[in-house]
Coordinates of C-alpha atoms in Angstrom, one line a residue:
M1 CA 20.3 146.4 -109.9
N2 CA 16.8 148.2 -110.5
I3 CA 15.2 144.6 -110.1
L4 CA 16.8 144.1 -106.5
K5 CA 15.6 147.4 -105.5
A6 CA 11.9 146.8 -106.5
L7 CA 12.3 143.4 -104.7
V8 CA 13.4 145.3 -101.5
C9 CA 10.6 147.9 -101.9
S10 CA 7.9 145.3 -102.3
A11 CA 9.1 143.2 -99.3
A12 CA 9.0 146.5 -97.2
L13 CA 5.3 146.9 -98.2
V14 CA 4.1 143.4 -97.5
M15 CA 6.2 142.4 -94.5
P16 CA 3.7 144.6 -91.9
A17 CA 1.0 142.5 -93.2
L18 CA 2.8 139.4 -92.8
A19 CA 4.4 140.0 -89.6
M20 CA 1.0 139.6 -88.0
A21 CA 1.0 136.1 -89.3
V22 CA 4.1 134.6 -88.8
H23 CA 5.6 132.2 -86.5
P24 CA 8.4 129.8 -85.4
R25 CA 8.3 126.4 -86.4
Q26 CA 5.6 124.5 -84.3
Y27 CA 6.1 121.3 -82.5
P28 CA 3.7 118.9 -80.7
D29 CA 2.9 119.6 -77.1
T30 CA 3.1 116.0 -76.2
F31 CA 5.5 113.5 -77.8
L32 CA 6.1 109.8 -76.8
I33 CA 9.6 109.2 -76.1
P34 CA 10.9 106.4 -78.6
E35 CA 12.0 103.0 -77.2
R36 CA 15.3 103.4 -78.7
A37 CA 15.9 106.6 -76.5
I38 CA 18.0 106.0 -73.2
I39 CA 17.1 108.3 -70.5
L40 CA 20.0 108.8 -68.3
T41 CA 18.6 111.0 -65.7
G42 CA 15.8 113.5 -65.3
N43 CA 12.0 113.8 -65.6
R44 CA 10.8 112.4 -68.7
A45 CA 7.1 113.1 -68.0
S46 CA 7.3 116.8 -68.8
A47 CA 9.9 116.9 -71.4
G48 CA 7.6 115.7 -74.5
R49 CA 8.0 118.9 -76.4
L50 CA 11.9 119.1 -76.0
V51 CA 12.3 115.4 -77.5
A52 CA 10.0 116.2 -80.3
V53 CA 12.6 118.9 -81.2
L54 CA 15.4 116.5 -80.7
Y55 CA 13.7 114.0 -82.7
N56 CA 12.3 116.4 -85.7
Q57 CA 13.9 114.9 -88.9
E58 CA 12.8 118.1 -91.2
D59 CA 15.7 120.0 -93.3
M60 CA 18.1 116.8 -92.5
H61 CA 20.5 115.7 -95.2
F62 CA 20.6 112.1 -95.8
N63 CA 24.4 112.2 -94.5
E64 CA 23.4 113.7 -91.1
P65 CA 23.2 111.7 -88.0
N66 CA 19.6 110.3 -87.1
C67 CA 17.9 111.4 -83.6
P68 CA 20.2 111.0 -80.5
R69 CA 20.3 107.7 -78.7
F70 CA 21.5 109.2 -75.4
L71 CA 19.1 111.9 -73.5
F72 CA 19.8 113.6 -70.7
L73 CA 16.9 115.5 -68.9
D74 CA 16.7 118.1 -66.3
R75 CA 14.2 117.5 -63.1
E76 CA 11.7 120.3 -64.3
G77 CA 11.8 119.1 -68.3
K78 CA 13.0 122.4 -69.5
I79 CA 16.3 121.3 -70.9
A80 CA 17.1 118.0 -72.7
L81 CA 20.7 117.1 -73.9
G82 CA 20.9 114.6 -76.7
I83 CA 24.2 112.7 -77.7
G84 CA 24.2 110.7 -80.9
G85 CA 26.1 110.0 -84.0
Y86 CA 27.1 107.1 -86.0
A87 CA 30.2 104.9 -87.0
K88 CA 30.5 104.1 -90.5
V89 CA 32.5 102.0 -92.7
S90 CA 32.6 102.1 -96.4
F91 CA 34.6 100.1 -98.9
Q92 CA 35.1 101.5 -102.7
Y93 CA 36.1 99.5 -105.6
D94 CA 36.7 101.7 -108.8
V95 CA 36.8 100.0 -112.2
R96 CA 37.4 101.4 -115.9
G97 CA 38.4 104.7 -114.2
S98 CA 39.2 105.9 -110.9
I99 CA 38.7 108.8 -108.7
D100 CA 41.9 109.3 -106.3
Q101 CA 39.6 110.8 -103.5
G102 CA 39.2 108.1 -101.1
A103 CA 35.5 107.6 -100.2
N104 CA 34.5 110.5 -102.3
F105 CA 33.1 110.3 -105.6
I106 CA 34.0 113.8 -107.4
P107 CA 33.1 113.7 -111.2
Y108 CA 35.4 117.0 -111.3
D109 CA 38.4 114.8 -110.1
I110 CA 38.2 112.3 -113.2
P111 CA 41.3 112.3 -115.2
V112 CA 40.8 113.6 -118.7
P113 CA 41.6 111.6 -120.7
N114 CA 41.3 108.6 -118.5
R115 CA 44.9 107.2 -117.4
D116 CA 46.5 103.8 -117.8
D117 CA 47.7 103.9 -114.3
Q118 CA 44.5 104.9 -112.6
K119 CA 42.3 102.4 -114.2
S120 CA 41.2 100.7 -111.0
A121 CA 41.4 101.3 -107.2
F122 CA 40.3 100.0 -103.8
Y123 CA 39.5 102.2 -100.9
A124 CA 38.7 101.7 -97.5
N125 CA 37.4 104.4 -95.0
A126 CA 35.9 105.0 -91.5
N127 CA 36.8 108.9 -91.3
H128 CA 32.8 109.9 -92.3
S129 CA 31.8 108.6 -88.8
S130 CA 30.2 111.6 -87.2
I131 CA 29.2 112.5 -83.6
F132 CA 26.8 115.7 -82.5
L133 CA 25.7 117.1 -79.1
Q134 CA 22.3 118.7 -79.1
L135 CA 20.7 120.7 -76.3
V136 CA 17.3 122.0 -76.3
G137 CA 15.5 124.0 -73.8
R138 CA 12.5 126.3 -73.0
N139 CA 12.1 129.5 -71.6
D140 CA 9.3 132.0 -71.0
K141 CA 10.9 134.9 -72.6
I142 CA 12.5 133.2 -75.5
G143 CA 10.2 130.2 -75.9
T144 CA 12.1 126.7 -77.5
Y145 CA 15.7 127.3 -78.4
Q146 CA 18.5 124.8 -79.2
M147 CA 22.3 124.3 -79.5
Y148 CA 23.7 122.0 -82.3
I149 CA 27.4 120.7 -82.8
L150 CA 28.3 118.3 -85.4
G151 CA 31.9 116.9 -86.6
D152 CA 33.1 114.0 -88.3
F153 CA 37.0 112.9 -88.8
T154 CA 37.8 114.2 -92.3
G155 CA 39.8 116.9 -90.8
N156 CA 43.1 115.7 -92.4
G157 CA 41.6 115.5 -95.8
Y158 CA 39.6 112.7 -97.8
K159 CA 42.1 110.0 -96.8
G160 CA 43.1 111.2 -93.5
Y161 CA 41.7 111.1 -89.9
G162 CA 41.4 114.2 -87.8
F163 CA 38.3 116.1 -86.2
R164 CA 36.4 118.4 -88.3
L165 CA 33.6 120.7 -87.4
K166 CA 30.8 120.6 -89.7
Q167 CA 27.8 122.5 -87.8
A168 CA 27.8 124.7 -84.5
Y169 CA 24.7 126.9 -84.4
V170 CA 22.5 128.2 -81.9
S171 CA 18.7 128.7 -83.0
A172 CA 15.8 130.6 -80.8
G173 CA 12.4 131.5 -82.2
Y174 CA 12.7 133.0 -85.8
F175 CA 16.5 133.0 -85.7
T176 CA 19.4 130.8 -86.5
V177 CA 23.1 132.0 -85.9
G178 CA 26.3 130.0 -86.4
L179 CA 27.8 127.2 -88.7
A180 CA 24.8 125.3 -90.5
N181 CA 23.3 124.3 -93.8
S182 CA 23.3 127.4 -96.2
T183 CA 19.7 128.6 -96.9
L184 CA 20.2 128.3 -100.4
M185 CA 20.5 124.3 -99.7
D186 CA 17.3 122.1 -99.8
A187 CA 18.8 119.8 -97.4
A188 CA 15.8 117.2 -97.4
V189 CA 15.7 116.6 -101.0
G190 CA 19.3 115.0 -101.5
T191 CA 19.2 111.5 -102.9
P192 CA 20.8 109.2 -100.2
G193 CA 23.6 107.1 -101.1
I194 CA 26.8 105.9 -99.8
D195 CA 29.1 108.5 -101.1
N196 CA 29.0 111.5 -98.5
I197 CA 29.4 114.0 -101.1
G198 CA 26.0 113.3 -103.1
P199 CA 25.3 113.7 -106.8
S200 CA 27.5 116.2 -108.7
G201 CA 24.8 118.9 -109.3
E202 CA 23.7 118.8 -106.0
T203 CA 23.4 122.5 -104.1
F204 CA 25.4 121.8 -101.0
R205 CA 27.2 124.3 -98.5
R206 CA 27.8 124.8 -94.9
N207 CA 28.3 128.7 -94.1
V208 CA 28.3 130.9 -90.9
L209 CA 25.2 132.6 -91.2
V210 CA 22.5 134.8 -89.4
R211 CA 18.9 133.4 -90.6
F212 CA 15.6 134.5 -90.3
N213 CA 13.0 131.7 -90.6
P214 CA 9.3 132.4 -90.3
H215 CA 6.4 130.0 -90.7
F216 CA 3.1 131.2 -92.2
G217 CA 0.4 128.6 -90.8
S218 CA 0.9 124.9 -91.3
H219 CA 2.0 125.0 -95.2
W220 CA 4.1 128.0 -96.1
S221 CA 7.5 129.1 -94.8
A222 CA 10.3 131.4 -95.7
A223 CA 13.8 132.2 -95.0
I224 CA 16.5 134.7 -95.8
S225 CA 20.1 135.0 -94.3
I226 CA 23.4 136.8 -94.4
E227 CA 26.2 134.2 -94.9
N228 CA 29.8 134.3 -94.8
P229 CA 30.7 134.1 -98.4
P230 CA 32.6 131.1 -100.0
T231 CA 34.8 132.2 -103.0
S232 CA 36.8 130.3 -105.8
Y233 CA 38.1 131.9 -108.5
S234 CA 40.2 131.1 -111.7
T235 CA 42.6 133.9 -111.7
D236 CA 45.8 134.8 -114.3
E237 CA 48.9 136.9 -113.9
Y238 CA 46.8 139.9 -114.3
S239 CA 44.0 139.4 -111.6
K240 CA 43.9 138.4 -108.0
H241 CA 41.6 136.9 -105.4
I242 CA 40.7 139.3 -102.5
N243 CA 38.4 139.0 -99.7
P244 CA 34.7 139.5 -100.3
R245 CA 33.6 142.8 -98.9
C246 CA 29.8 141.9 -98.6
P247 CA 27.9 138.8 -97.3
D248 CA 26.0 136.3 -99.7
I249 CA 22.1 136.8 -99.3
P250 CA 20.1 133.9 -100.0
A251 CA 16.3 133.3 -99.4
Y252 CA 13.6 131.0 -100.0
V253 CA 9.8 130.5 -99.8
Q254 CA 8.5 127.2 -99.5
Y255 CA 4.7 125.4 -99.6
A256 CA 4.5 122.2 -97.8
W257 CA 1.6 119.4 -97.9
L258 CA 0.7 116.1 -96.5
G259 CA 2.3 116.8 -93.1
G260 CA 5.7 117.6 -94.6
K261 CA 6.0 114.7 -96.9
S262 CA 6.0 116.9 -100.0
H263 CA 7.1 120.1 -100.5
V264 CA 7.9 122.6 -103.2
R265 CA 10.8 125.6 -102.7
L266 CA 11.8 128.6 -104.8
S267 CA 15.2 130.1 -103.6
G268 CA 17.5 132.7 -104.8
L269 CA 21.1 134.0 -103.9
F270 CA 22.4 137.5 -104.4
R271 CA 26.2 138.0 -103.9
S272 CA 29.0 140.6 -104.5
L273 CA 32.2 138.8 -105.7
S274 CA 35.4 141.1 -105.1
Y275 CA 38.9 140.8 -107.0
R276 CA 41.9 142.8 -107.8
N277 CA 42.3 144.3 -111.2
L278 CA 46.2 144.2 -111.3
V279 CA 46.4 146.1 -114.7
A280 CA 44.2 148.7 -113.5
E281 CA 45.5 148.7 -109.9
K282 CA 41.8 148.9 -108.7
N283 CA 39.5 146.7 -106.3
K284 CA 36.4 145.4 -108.5
S285 CA 33.4 143.6 -108.0
V286 CA 31.0 141.4 -109.9
T287 CA 27.4 140.6 -109.1
G288 CA 27.0 136.9 -108.8
W289 CA 23.3 135.4 -108.4
A290 CA 21.4 132.0 -108.6
A291 CA 17.7 130.7 -108.8
Q292 CA 16.8 127.4 -107.5
L293 CA 13.7 125.1 -107.8
S294 CA 13.5 121.9 -105.4
G295 CA 11.4 119.9 -103.7
K296 CA 10.2 116.3 -103.1
F297 CA 6.8 114.5 -104.0
Y298 CA 5.3 111.9 -102.1
V299 CA 4.1 109.7 -105.0
A300 CA 2.6 106.7 -103.0
P301 CA 3.4 104.9 -99.9
G302 CA 6.9 104.3 -99.5
F303 CA 7.8 106.1 -103.0
T304 CA 9.1 109.6 -103.0
L305 CA 10.7 112.0 -105.7
L306 CA 13.4 114.3 -105.1
Y307 CA 14.4 117.3 -107.5
Q308 CA 16.4 120.4 -107.7
G309 CA 17.6 122.4 -110.3
S310 CA 19.5 126.0 -110.2
Y311 CA 20.8 128.2 -112.8
G312 CA 22.8 131.6 -112.3
R313 CA 26.3 133.1 -112.5
G314 CA 29.1 132.8 -110.1
Y315 CA 27.6 130.4 -107.7
G316 CA 29.6 127.5 -108.4
S317 CA 31.0 127.1 -104.7
Y318 CA 27.6 126.2 -103.7
V319 CA 27.2 123.2 -106.0
N320 CA 29.2 119.9 -105.2
D321 CA 30.9 119.8 -108.7
M322 CA 31.5 123.3 -109.3
A323 CA 33.1 124.2 -106.0
T324 CA 36.7 124.7 -107.9
G325 CA 37.5 128.2 -109.4
L326 CA 34.0 128.8 -110.8
D327 CA 32.8 131.6 -109.0
L328 CA 34.9 134.2 -111.2
V329 CA 36.9 133.6 -114.0
H330 CA 39.7 135.8 -115.5
T331 CA 38.9 137.4 -119.0
E332 CA 41.5 140.2 -120.5
G333 CA 43.2 143.0 -119.0
G334 CA 43.0 142.0 -115.4
A335 CA 39.0 141.9 -115.6
M336 CA 37.0 139.0 -114.1
E337 CA 33.6 137.7 -114.9
A338 CA 31.0 135.4 -113.2
P339 CA 30.3 132.4 -115.9
R340 CA 27.0 131.3 -116.6
Q341 CA 26.2 127.9 -115.3
Y342 CA 23.6 125.3 -114.3
A343 CA 23.2 122.3 -112.3
F344 CA 20.2 119.7 -111.5
E345 CA 19.4 116.3 -109.5
V346 CA 16.5 114.0 -110.1
G347 CA 16.2 111.3 -107.9
A348 CA 13.9 109.0 -106.0
T349 CA 13.8 106.6 -102.9
Y350 CA 11.3 103.3 -102.7
N351 CA 10.7 101.2 -99.4
L352 CA 10.8 97.8 -100.7
T353 CA 9.9 96.5 -97.6
K354 CA 10.1 98.0 -94.1
D355 CA 13.6 97.2 -93.9
I356 CA 14.9 97.4 -97.4
Y357 CA 14.8 100.8 -99.5
L358 CA 16.4 101.8 -102.7
A359 CA 17.6 105.2 -104.0
G360 CA 18.8 106.4 -107.2
A361 CA 19.7 109.8 -109.0
Y362 CA 20.7 111.3 -112.3
S363 CA 22.5 114.6 -111.9
K364 CA 24.2 117.0 -114.4
T365 CA 26.4 120.4 -114.3
R366 CA 27.4 122.8 -117.0
V367 CA 29.3 125.8 -117.3
L368 CA 28.3 128.0 -120.2
G369 CA 29.2 131.2 -122.1
T370 CA 33.1 131.5 -121.1
N371 CA 36.1 131.3 -123.5
Y372 CA 38.9 132.1 -121.1
L373 CA 39.4 128.9 -119.3
G374 CA 41.1 127.1 -122.0
D375 CA 40.2 123.8 -124.0
E376 CA 41.3 121.5 -121.4
A377 CA 39.1 123.2 -118.5
Y378 CA 36.4 121.3 -117.0
R379 CA 32.9 122.2 -118.8
G380 CA 30.7 119.9 -116.9
S381 CA 29.7 116.4 -115.4
D382 CA 27.2 113.7 -115.2
Y383 CA 26.5 111.6 -112.4
I384 CA 24.5 108.1 -112.0
S385 CA 23.8 106.4 -108.7
A386 CA 21.8 103.4 -107.5
T387 CA 21.9 102.1 -104.0
A388 CA 20.2 99.6 -101.9
F389 CA 19.9 99.7 -98.0
Y390 CA 19.1 97.1 -95.8
K391 CA 18.1 97.8 -91.9
I392 CA 19.6 94.7 -90.3
I393 CA 18.3 96.2 -86.8
P394 CA 16.8 99.3 -85.9
D395 CA 20.0 101.3 -85.8
M396 CA 22.3 99.3 -87.8
Q397 CA 22.3 99.4 -91.7
I398 CA 24.2 98.1 -94.6
A399 CA 24.0 99.1 -98.2
L400 CA 25.5 98.3 -101.6
G401 CA 25.6 100.8 -104.3
Y402 CA 27.0 101.7 -108.0
L403 CA 28.2 105.1 -109.0
H404 CA 29.0 106.4 -112.6
G405 CA 30.5 109.6 -113.3
V406 CA 31.6 111.5 -116.8
R407 CA 33.8 114.9 -116.6
T408 CA 33.5 116.6 -119.9
D409 CA 36.1 119.5 -120.9
F410 CA 35.6 122.4 -123.2
N411 CA 37.5 120.6 -125.8
G412 CA 34.8 117.7 -125.8
E413 CA 37.1 115.4 -124.3
R414 CA 35.6 112.9 -121.7
G415 CA 36.7 111.0 -118.6
R416 CA 35.0 108.3 -116.9
A417 CA 34.8 106.5 -113.7
N418 CA 32.8 103.6 -112.3
R419 CA 32.4 102.7 -108.6
I420 CA 31.0 99.7 -106.4
A421 CA 30.6 100.7 -102.9
A422 CA 29.5 98.9 -100.0
M423 CA 28.9 100.3 -96.4
L424 CA 28.2 99.3 -92.9
K425 CA 26.4 101.9 -90.4
Y426 CA 25.6 101.9 -86.9
S427 CA 23.8 104.9 -85.5
F428 CA 23.6 105.9 -81.7

């Protein structure tokens, strides 16, 4: 806690100086409306800056929809409404080990040891198809603002169909309020693939939040937020999960160059995890935290490296493969602890031609230093992906990929799964 107090005091000293240099994200004054955009009504001549916001792809995860196809503009060029999304159909065939989660490939769910009745399986899904609305406006008092709503059709589970709200937020100036990608998540460094979940060690989380996101010149940016804390505990008969009493506080500082083609980001997370000790009949709290280094590196035309690595205690809910029972685990006498854990992902993308690009990743997770989960509990996973994408026409894409996953338990036993996947996606 002394370290946290020192950080807060240091921030208080430097913030007055930084306040003179911060500004919201800047967008170009003029932006040529792409040919693919369909203007249904309004004055396009004065709406260039608004369309630049609609077509901005920074901080977008690979499974989020591209720029909107249909645009509504008002007569004064002060409001633009974009409607877009994609229809996505995917086919999966599991061999030498299967994960019974439909289109999602989650190594945590691999049976250990592998089961004879689950050696292979075939799946076909369209429920990851998405649709979004994005409204952008300009006002003399608050500058540029926007509203964004995104949903897909996984509301009835991995194999079902039902609308699910994934993002819903409003942003203006320095601030974003609503359901959005967590500030701990560096969305732009996720390795593309057919699987919407992504590599096992990828930081991926959407929370309801209030975020402050200033920029310092053309290279530096930062963010801090308070977020509704996701929690998942492994309790026993002497301990009980209770609702958290404090928000999570993630933050980052980032340096970008080459017009945003490359960046490096240092992130941190502070959280207070609450539980009920049924032996002592008291509510308790445990401090959780995480540190993360992430970024992308533009190596050569068409070739980019992607990376992220995190380490901490009790932050499992923010990592793809550790979001089940690994924020707090029971110990003895009703007490609970935040286990040490780490995760990383290293990936790359390469444009073979203007219509074909390749993507691949290796990812790993590990839970450390806890002896209370049992020999058959999840200790970690390994994940490998390789995918080839082909753009048939500007908005239609097909892909073929291979996925390999390994789950390791604390007793050293392992389960493996292999998947061949294909996809057809049309963006609008």
